[in-house]
Structure formats: C-alpha cells, structure tokens
Short mmCIF file of C-alpha atoms in Angstrom, two decimals:
data_model
loop_
_atom_site.label_atom_id
_atom_site.label_comp_id
_atom_site.label_asym_id
_atom_site.label_seq_id
_atom_site.Cartn_x
_atom_site.Cartn_y
_atom_site.Cartn_z
CA UNK A 1 39.00 -22.02 89.21
CA UNK A 2 40.05 -19.76 86.94
CA UNK A 3 43.77 -20.19 87.00
CA UNK A 4 46.14 -22.91 88.03
CA UNK A 5 49.12 -22.29 90.27
CA UNK A 6 51.66 -25.08 90.42
CA UNK A 7 55.10 -25.77 91.80
CA UNK A 8 56.78 -22.69 93.16
CA UNK A 9 53.62 -20.67 92.54
CA UNK A 10 51.98 -22.62 95.34
CA UNK A 11 54.73 -21.79 97.82
CA UNK A 12 53.69 -21.72 101.44
CA UNK A 13 52.56 -18.43 102.90
CA UNK A 14 55.43 -16.41 104.25
CA UNK A 15 55.24 -14.54 107.52
CA UNK A 16 57.56 -11.56 107.40
CA UNK A 17 58.76 -10.55 110.88
CA UNK A 18 58.86 -6.89 111.56
CA UNK A 19 56.63 -5.84 108.67
CA UNK A 20 54.33 -2.91 109.45
CA UNK A 21 52.42 -0.44 107.38
CA UNK A 22 52.67 2.96 109.01
CA UNK A 23 49.48 4.90 109.51
CA UNK A 24 47.22 1.98 108.58
CA UNK A 25 44.25 0.97 110.71
CA UNK A 26 45.34 -1.94 112.89
CA UNK A 27 44.01 -5.19 111.44
CA UNK A 28 44.37 -8.44 113.31
CA UNK A 29 44.33 -11.93 111.86
CA UNK A 30 43.74 -15.35 113.37
CA UNK A 31 43.10 -18.87 112.08
CA UNK A 32 40.47 -21.43 112.98
CA UNK A 33 40.76 -25.01 111.72
CA UNK A 34 38.06 -27.62 112.29
CA UNK A 35 39.10 -30.89 110.58
CA UNK A 36 35.91 -32.71 111.60
CA UNK A 37 33.55 -30.21 109.94
CA UNK A 38 32.23 -30.01 106.39
CA UNK A 39 31.44 -33.70 105.82
CA UNK A 40 34.79 -34.55 107.44
CA UNK A 41 36.61 -32.59 104.72
CA UNK A 42 37.50 -29.93 107.24
CA UNK A 43 36.98 -26.17 107.33
CA UNK A 44 39.72 -23.62 107.68
CA UNK A 45 38.97 -19.96 108.33
CA UNK A 46 41.27 -16.97 108.28
CA UNK A 47 39.59 -14.44 110.54
CA UNK A 48 40.32 -10.72 110.10
CA UNK A 49 39.20 -8.07 112.57
CA UNK A 50 39.79 -4.51 113.79
CA UNK A 51 42.62 -4.74 116.31
CA UNK A 52 43.73 -2.69 119.25
CA UNK A 53 46.97 -0.79 119.05
CA UNK A 54 48.90 -3.45 120.97
CA UNK A 55 49.53 -5.24 117.70
CA UNK A 56 50.67 -8.82 117.50
CA UNK A 57 53.38 -10.24 115.25
CA UNK A 58 53.48 -8.44 111.89
CA UNK A 59 52.85 -10.62 108.88
CA UNK A 60 52.20 -10.50 105.16
CA UNK A 61 49.32 -12.94 104.77
CA UNK A 62 49.07 -14.76 101.46
CA UNK A 63 52.49 -13.73 100.24
CA UNK A 64 54.12 -16.11 97.79
CA UNK A 65 56.18 -15.97 94.62
CA UNK A 66 53.19 -14.81 92.54
CA UNK A 67 51.16 -12.62 94.89
CA UNK A 68 52.04 -9.81 97.21
CA UNK A 69 50.90 -10.37 100.76
CA UNK A 70 48.38 -8.42 102.83
CA UNK A 71 49.69 -6.85 106.04
CA UNK A 72 48.11 -7.87 109.34
CA UNK A 73 48.98 -8.41 112.98
CA UNK A 74 48.84 -12.07 113.95
CA UNK A 75 46.72 -12.69 117.08
CA UNK A 76 46.48 -8.99 117.95
CA UNK A 77 43.88 -8.10 120.58
CA UNK A 78 40.48 -7.42 118.96
CA UNK A 79 38.75 -4.13 119.57
CA UNK A 80 36.16 -4.43 122.35
CA UNK A 81 32.46 -4.91 121.77
CA UNK A 82 30.41 -6.93 119.30
CA UNK A 83 31.02 -6.31 115.60
CA UNK A 84 29.19 -7.29 112.39
CA UNK A 85 30.42 -10.37 110.57
CA UNK A 86 31.14 -11.00 106.89
CA UNK A 87 31.65 -14.58 105.67
CA UNK A 88 33.89 -14.46 102.60
CA UNK A 89 34.43 -17.08 99.89
CA UNK A 90 36.85 -16.16 97.13
CA UNK A 91 37.55 -17.70 93.77
CA UNK A 92 36.76 -20.83 91.87
CA UNK A 93 37.57 -24.50 92.18
CA UNK A 94 41.36 -24.22 92.27
CA UNK A 95 41.94 -20.85 93.86
CA UNK A 96 44.84 -20.58 96.28
CA UNK A 97 43.97 -19.97 99.91
CA UNK A 98 44.05 -16.34 101.03
CA UNK A 99 42.90 -15.15 97.59
CA UNK A 100 40.50 -12.81 99.35
CA UNK A 101 42.98 -11.47 101.91
CA UNK A 102 43.07 -8.00 100.32
CA UNK A 103 39.28 -7.62 100.57
CA UNK A 104 39.06 -9.15 104.03
CA UNK A 105 41.67 -6.74 105.39
CA UNK A 106 39.93 -3.69 103.91
CA UNK A 107 36.57 -4.73 105.35
CA UNK A 108 38.18 -5.42 108.73
CA UNK A 109 39.76 -1.96 108.68
CA UNK A 110 36.23 -0.65 108.08
CA UNK A 111 34.89 -2.20 111.28
CA UNK A 112 33.92 -5.78 110.37
CA UNK A 113 34.99 -9.22 111.49
CA UNK A 114 35.66 -11.12 108.26
CA UNK A 115 36.03 -14.89 108.07
CA UNK A 116 37.46 -16.14 104.78
CA UNK A 117 36.26 -19.72 104.55
CA UNK A 118 38.41 -22.39 102.89
CA UNK A 119 37.21 -25.95 102.58
CA UNK A 120 39.42 -28.74 101.32
CA UNK A 121 40.36 -27.98 97.71
CA UNK A 122 39.36 -30.60 95.11
CA UNK A 123 42.06 -33.13 94.26
CA UNK A 124 40.87 -33.55 90.68
CA UNK A 125 37.92 -32.98 88.38
CA UNK A 126 35.90 -35.86 89.77
CA UNK A 127 36.13 -34.54 93.32
CA UNK A 128 35.27 -31.01 92.16
CA UNK A 129 31.84 -31.75 90.70
CA UNK A 130 29.99 -31.11 93.94
CA UNK A 131 31.76 -27.86 94.86
CA UNK A 132 28.93 -25.71 93.53
CA UNK A 133 26.64 -26.88 96.36
CA UNK A 134 29.30 -27.73 98.92
CA UNK A 135 30.59 -24.14 98.99
CA UNK A 136 27.40 -22.56 100.43
CA UNK A 137 26.98 -25.55 102.75
CA UNK A 138 30.44 -25.09 104.21
CA UNK A 139 29.90 -21.35 104.64
CA UNK A 140 26.74 -22.02 106.66
CA UNK A 141 28.69 -24.52 108.74
CA UNK A 142 31.46 -21.99 109.25
CA UNK A 143 28.88 -19.58 110.65
CA UNK A 144 27.70 -22.28 113.07
CA UNK A 145 31.29 -22.80 114.22
CA UNK A 146 31.95 -19.10 114.77
CA UNK A 147 28.74 -18.51 116.70
CA UNK A 148 29.43 -21.48 118.99
CA UNK A 149 33.11 -20.74 119.53
CA UNK A 150 33.81 -19.40 123.06
CA UNK A 151 36.25 -16.76 121.80
CA UNK A 152 34.30 -15.46 118.82
CA UNK A 153 30.65 -15.73 119.82
CA UNK A 154 31.06 -12.88 122.31
CA UNK A 155 32.66 -10.67 119.65
CA UNK A 156 30.16 -11.19 116.80
CA UNK A 157 26.88 -9.34 116.46
CA UNK A 158 24.82 -12.27 115.20
CA UNK A 159 22.01 -9.92 114.15
CA UNK A 160 24.35 -8.36 111.57
CA UNK A 161 25.73 -11.14 109.39
CA UNK A 162 26.62 -10.75 105.71
CA UNK A 163 28.13 -13.02 103.07
CA UNK A 164 30.45 -11.96 100.28
CA UNK A 165 32.01 -13.92 97.48
CA UNK A 166 34.01 -13.71 94.26
CA UNK A 167 33.44 -15.97 91.21
CA UNK A 168 32.19 -19.34 92.54
CA UNK A 169 32.23 -17.75 95.98
CA UNK A 170 29.82 -15.14 94.64
CA UNK A 171 27.57 -17.95 93.46
CA UNK A 172 27.64 -19.41 96.98
CA UNK A 173 26.82 -16.01 98.48
CA UNK A 174 23.75 -15.66 96.27
CA UNK A 175 22.64 -19.17 97.25
CA UNK A 176 22.92 -18.33 100.95
CA UNK A 177 20.73 -15.32 100.24
CA UNK A 178 18.04 -17.59 98.78
CA UNK A 179 19.03 -17.94 95.13
CA UNK A 180 18.60 -21.39 93.59
CA UNK A 181 20.24 -22.84 90.50
CA UNK A 182 18.08 -24.18 87.67
CA UNK A 183 19.55 -27.69 87.55
CA UNK A 184 18.57 -28.29 83.92
CA UNK A 185 20.20 -25.03 82.83
CA UNK A 186 23.30 -25.90 84.87
CA UNK A 187 23.56 -29.29 83.15
CA UNK A 188 23.62 -27.52 79.76
CA UNK A 189 26.08 -24.82 80.76
CA UNK A 190 29.20 -26.26 79.15
CA UNK A 191 27.34 -26.61 75.85
CA UNK A 192 25.94 -23.10 75.97
CA UNK A 193 27.24 -19.84 74.54
CA UNK A 194 28.45 -18.77 78.00
CA UNK A 195 30.33 -21.79 79.43
CA UNK A 196 31.76 -21.54 82.94
CA UNK A 197 35.54 -21.08 83.32
CA UNK A 198 36.08 -24.68 84.41
CA UNK A 199 34.34 -26.43 81.51
CA UNK A 200 37.61 -27.08 79.65
CA UNK A 201 39.27 -28.32 82.84
CA UNK A 202 36.42 -30.77 83.49
CA UNK A 203 36.64 -31.98 79.88
CA UNK A 204 40.38 -32.62 80.23
CA UNK A 205 39.61 -34.96 83.10
CA UNK A 206 36.77 -36.69 81.28
CA UNK A 207 34.24 -35.42 83.80
CA UNK A 208 30.83 -34.01 82.96
CA UNK A 209 29.73 -31.29 85.43
CA UNK A 210 26.16 -32.43 84.74
CA UNK A 211 26.96 -35.54 86.81
CA UNK A 212 26.53 -33.38 89.92
CA UNK A 213 24.22 -34.64 92.66
CA UNK A 214 21.05 -32.98 91.36
CA UNK A 215 19.21 -33.40 94.64
CA UNK A 216 21.97 -31.65 96.58
CA UNK A 217 22.20 -28.86 94.01
CA UNK A 218 18.45 -28.29 94.02
CA UNK A 219 18.20 -27.89 97.80
CA UNK A 220 17.52 -24.37 99.03
CA UNK A 221 20.65 -23.11 100.78
CA UNK A 222 19.17 -19.89 102.16
CA UNK A 223 20.41 -19.08 105.65
CA UNK A 224 17.95 -16.85 107.53
CA UNK A 225 20.79 -15.45 109.64
CA UNK A 226 22.23 -13.71 106.57
CA UNK A 227 21.01 -10.13 106.18
CA UNK A 228 23.20 -8.94 103.31
CA UNK A 229 24.72 -10.55 100.21
CA UNK A 230 27.61 -9.16 98.19
CA UNK A 231 28.45 -11.11 95.01
CA UNK A 232 31.39 -10.08 92.81
CA UNK A 233 31.48 -11.54 89.29
CA UNK A 234 29.49 -14.61 90.36
CA UNK A 235 29.70 -17.68 88.16
CA UNK A 236 26.56 -19.32 86.73
CA UNK A 237 24.62 -16.07 86.92
CA UNK A 238 22.51 -17.09 83.92
CA UNK A 239 21.66 -20.39 85.61
CA UNK A 240 19.94 -18.86 88.63
CA UNK A 241 16.16 -19.00 88.80
CA UNK A 242 15.21 -15.30 88.95
CA UNK A 243 12.09 -15.92 91.03
CA UNK A 244 14.26 -17.27 93.87
CA UNK A 245 16.29 -14.07 93.99
CA UNK A 246 13.38 -11.67 93.56
CA UNK A 247 12.08 -11.85 97.17
CA UNK A 248 15.50 -10.65 98.42
CA UNK A 249 15.03 -11.63 102.02
CA UNK A 250 18.60 -10.38 102.37
CA UNK A 251 19.78 -7.08 100.88
CA UNK A 252 21.65 -8.06 97.72
CA UNK A 253 24.27 -6.36 95.59
CA UNK A 254 25.90 -7.91 92.52
CA UNK A 255 29.00 -6.55 90.84
CA UNK A 256 29.79 -7.42 87.25
CA UNK A 257 32.95 -6.88 85.24
CA UNK A 258 33.66 -4.34 82.54
CA UNK A 259 32.16 -6.77 80.00
CA UNK A 260 28.69 -7.95 81.11
CA UNK A 261 28.36 -11.65 81.85
CA UNK A 262 25.62 -13.83 80.45
CA UNK A 263 22.49 -13.49 82.53
CA UNK A 264 23.08 -9.98 83.84
CA UNK A 265 20.35 -8.33 81.76
CA UNK A 266 17.85 -11.12 82.48
CA UNK A 267 18.60 -10.95 86.18
CA UNK A 268 18.08 -7.20 86.24
CA UNK A 269 14.73 -7.48 84.47
CA UNK A 270 13.27 -10.60 86.07
CA UNK A 271 14.69 -10.43 89.60
CA UNK A 272 14.99 -6.67 89.91
CA UNK A 273 18.65 -6.89 90.96
CA UNK A 274 20.95 -4.42 89.31
CA UNK A 275 24.37 -5.72 88.34
CA UNK A 276 26.77 -2.85 88.88
CA UNK A 277 29.71 -2.93 86.46
CA UNK A 278 33.22 -2.56 87.80
CA UNK A 279 34.59 -0.25 85.16
CA UNK A 280 37.91 -1.29 83.62
CA UNK A 281 38.01 -4.40 85.83
CA UNK A 282 38.65 -7.94 84.72
CA UNK A 283 38.10 -11.05 86.80
CA UNK A 284 41.76 -11.38 87.71
CA UNK A 285 41.73 -7.86 89.16
CA UNK A 286 39.68 -9.33 92.00
CA UNK A 287 42.74 -11.32 93.08
CA UNK A 288 45.72 -9.98 95.01
CA UNK A 289 48.33 -7.75 93.47
CA UNK A 290 51.08 -9.68 91.73
CA UNK A 291 54.80 -9.56 92.38
CA UNK A 292 57.02 -8.13 89.61
CA UNK A 293 57.94 -11.67 88.50
CA UNK A 294 54.45 -13.15 88.96
CA UNK A 295 53.42 -13.34 85.30
CA UNK A 296 56.74 -14.81 84.21
CA UNK A 297 56.63 -17.43 86.95
CA UNK A 298 53.09 -18.45 86.06
CA UNK A 299 54.08 -18.95 82.44
CA UNK A 300 57.10 -21.04 83.43
CA UNK A 301 54.99 -23.17 85.76
CA UNK A 302 52.22 -23.85 83.24
CA UNK A 303 49.74 -21.38 84.72
CA UNK A 304 47.95 -18.48 83.10
CA UNK A 305 50.08 -15.31 83.02
CA UNK A 306 46.89 -13.31 82.44
CA UNK A 307 46.31 -13.68 86.17
CA UNK A 308 48.95 -10.98 86.54
CA UNK A 309 47.95 -9.06 83.41
CA UNK A 310 47.28 -5.68 85.02
CA UNK A 311 49.69 -3.35 86.77
CA UNK A 312 49.89 -3.23 90.55
CA UNK A 313 48.59 0.34 90.45
CA UNK A 314 45.58 -0.51 88.30
CA UNK A 315 44.71 -3.53 90.43
CA UNK A 316 45.07 -1.49 93.63
CA UNK A 317 42.66 1.08 92.21
CA UNK A 318 40.08 -1.66 91.54
CA UNK A 319 40.56 -3.00 95.07
CA UNK A 320 40.04 0.44 96.61
CA UNK A 321 36.91 1.10 94.56
CA UNK A 322 35.39 -2.31 95.37
CA UNK A 323 36.13 -2.05 99.09
CA UNK A 324 34.81 1.49 99.38
CA UNK A 325 31.52 0.65 97.70
CA UNK A 326 31.23 -2.67 99.56
CA UNK A 327 31.63 -0.92 102.91
CA UNK A 328 28.98 1.62 101.98
CA UNK A 329 26.57 -1.15 100.97
CA UNK A 330 27.22 -3.27 104.07
CA UNK A 331 26.78 -0.35 106.46
CA UNK A 332 23.45 0.53 104.85
CA UNK A 333 22.21 -3.07 104.55
CA UNK A 334 23.07 -3.98 108.13
CA UNK A 335 21.72 -0.78 109.65
CA UNK A 336 25.08 0.52 110.86
CA UNK A 337 25.79 4.17 111.49
CA UNK A 338 28.83 6.16 110.49
#
C-alpha cells in the first residue's frame, strides 16, 4: 500500500455502544467470512446496506487511534426488495481493513448493497507479489459467494452489479471490467519514470515485482456480470493495454487526482475513457478522516504522517464530492431511476 500502520495504529476496530447520527439515512452493516475461499486464504466481506428504521446496535466501523469510524447499525433489518450491488476494494497492498467504510456507507445510504472485500493481507513482500491478479480474482469469488448465500441472494439484483475500487482496488475494478495489464510494461514499472507506490517497499525486501506469475497476470479477469466500473486513482494505469478497455462492455468511469497520473492522457486518447480529476484531492484523501492525534501517532509508530495531511473538513468535502458523483454515475450506468 501506500502507507504502513503499525503497533497502536493497527488497533482493533472499536464498536461504540449507543452511537447514533441523528437525521442520517439508516445504514446497516454485517460481516461475512469464508475461510475456505480465495485459494484457502479466506475472504472477509463487510456488507453495507440501506436499513429499516428498527436499527441494530450502533457502531463506529473502522474506528481506531488513527482513523475516525463510520457510523452504522450492526445487523439492522435490510430494506425490503432487491437492490443493486457494488463490490468495493480499497487501497493497496498494506491497507487496513475498513479503509473504504466511508464510501461504502455513503453508497448504501444512496440505495446500494455494498460489499467491501478483504482478502488475507500479505505477510511480507514475497507474499505480496501476486496481489495484482489475486485482487480481481477474489472480488469475482466474493460475488459468487454473495449470489449463492441464502440470506443475500434474495436481496441482490444480480442484473445490476458494479465494482468500485481505490488505488490497487481501482486496478482490480478495471480488470473485472475487461482491462488487461501489459505484462512487459508491468515488469518495467519500478524502473520507469512513474513507479508504483510499493516499488521501494518491494526493494527493501529484496523482491522484484517482475517475478509475478506472468501467466496469472495475463489472464483476462473480465466478469460478464459486472455492468459498471468505478476506479478511483487506480494504480498501474499506464500499464493497461488500451485496446482491452476500449470495448467497455461495462460502463466505466475513472477518477484521477489533482495531479494527473502517468497514463491518463494515453488512456483518454487510445481507449476513449476520460479520467475525471478530483480537484484539490490527494490519494490519502480517499481514506477515512483522521483523528486529531492521527498524524502524530503515525510518525511515532514509523508510518507516514502524510496519510493524515489534510484537515477533517477538507477530507469530508472530498468524500462528499466523490460519493455524490459516484451515485450519479452508478444510477445512470445501471439503469436506475430517481
């Protein structure tokens, strides 16, 4: 990933009894864990959904010493009827779980079931090499699990499925939409003028990302069930083969940051996909809001205090803008009214 959280910064999620946000749309949250899935590495999903007013136990999901939590009602009764589904993958190789809670909750409040998918996090650099292809594979498997689960299959409109992702999760989302990585370009990435965020981390461990399983990386990961793709600041954008994105079997929207990433112009020209800039936004603004002591704690624990470099107000404004535009795109792409 992009930042390392250690020690106290990786404190367990805290449920806060009695917490409630007055006037907010009721958002429920549940958890599904399947240890046998994903090549026996296990899949864990935090599932967010529009809830009925008989809310469950109030909780701040993802709250720890660095990040503020996202309010939700644990195991609240879902609203009746079938709803569209968004599979969400947030962050890079070492992102903390629940990094996408803020986005998941906003999409759920807008009428979607959102499953944030978390596979087993890499233990070290050697075990992380395959994450670029494992991430889309585990998202497709998560969709299989949801659509075969007795509780969720009757609540999901399987004709309206979207994927969304941030950073490496955005890369996975594009791959599920049909995009394929140029393996030769990927092998040269860390020696290019636009190295990925984890190149230094791989080098520290003496691991060359080019040692990835080329056959697994070159496989097409497109899932025909996916009708819409939302990618926020995707990694390896310059390494995608434009001709694999051009057909756009799924409606696709890519968000960039205030400073364009390598590959954005080429993608726009060759694949016909516009990369919309998120004005005044940096990558870390796509993470949760930080606590007042978050930056200091990160510095003390050997992390990157830049993860908490913007004010809570500025980050909240980015979150609101992203969620509003994402909801507009998803409603249009999935043929929803209202």
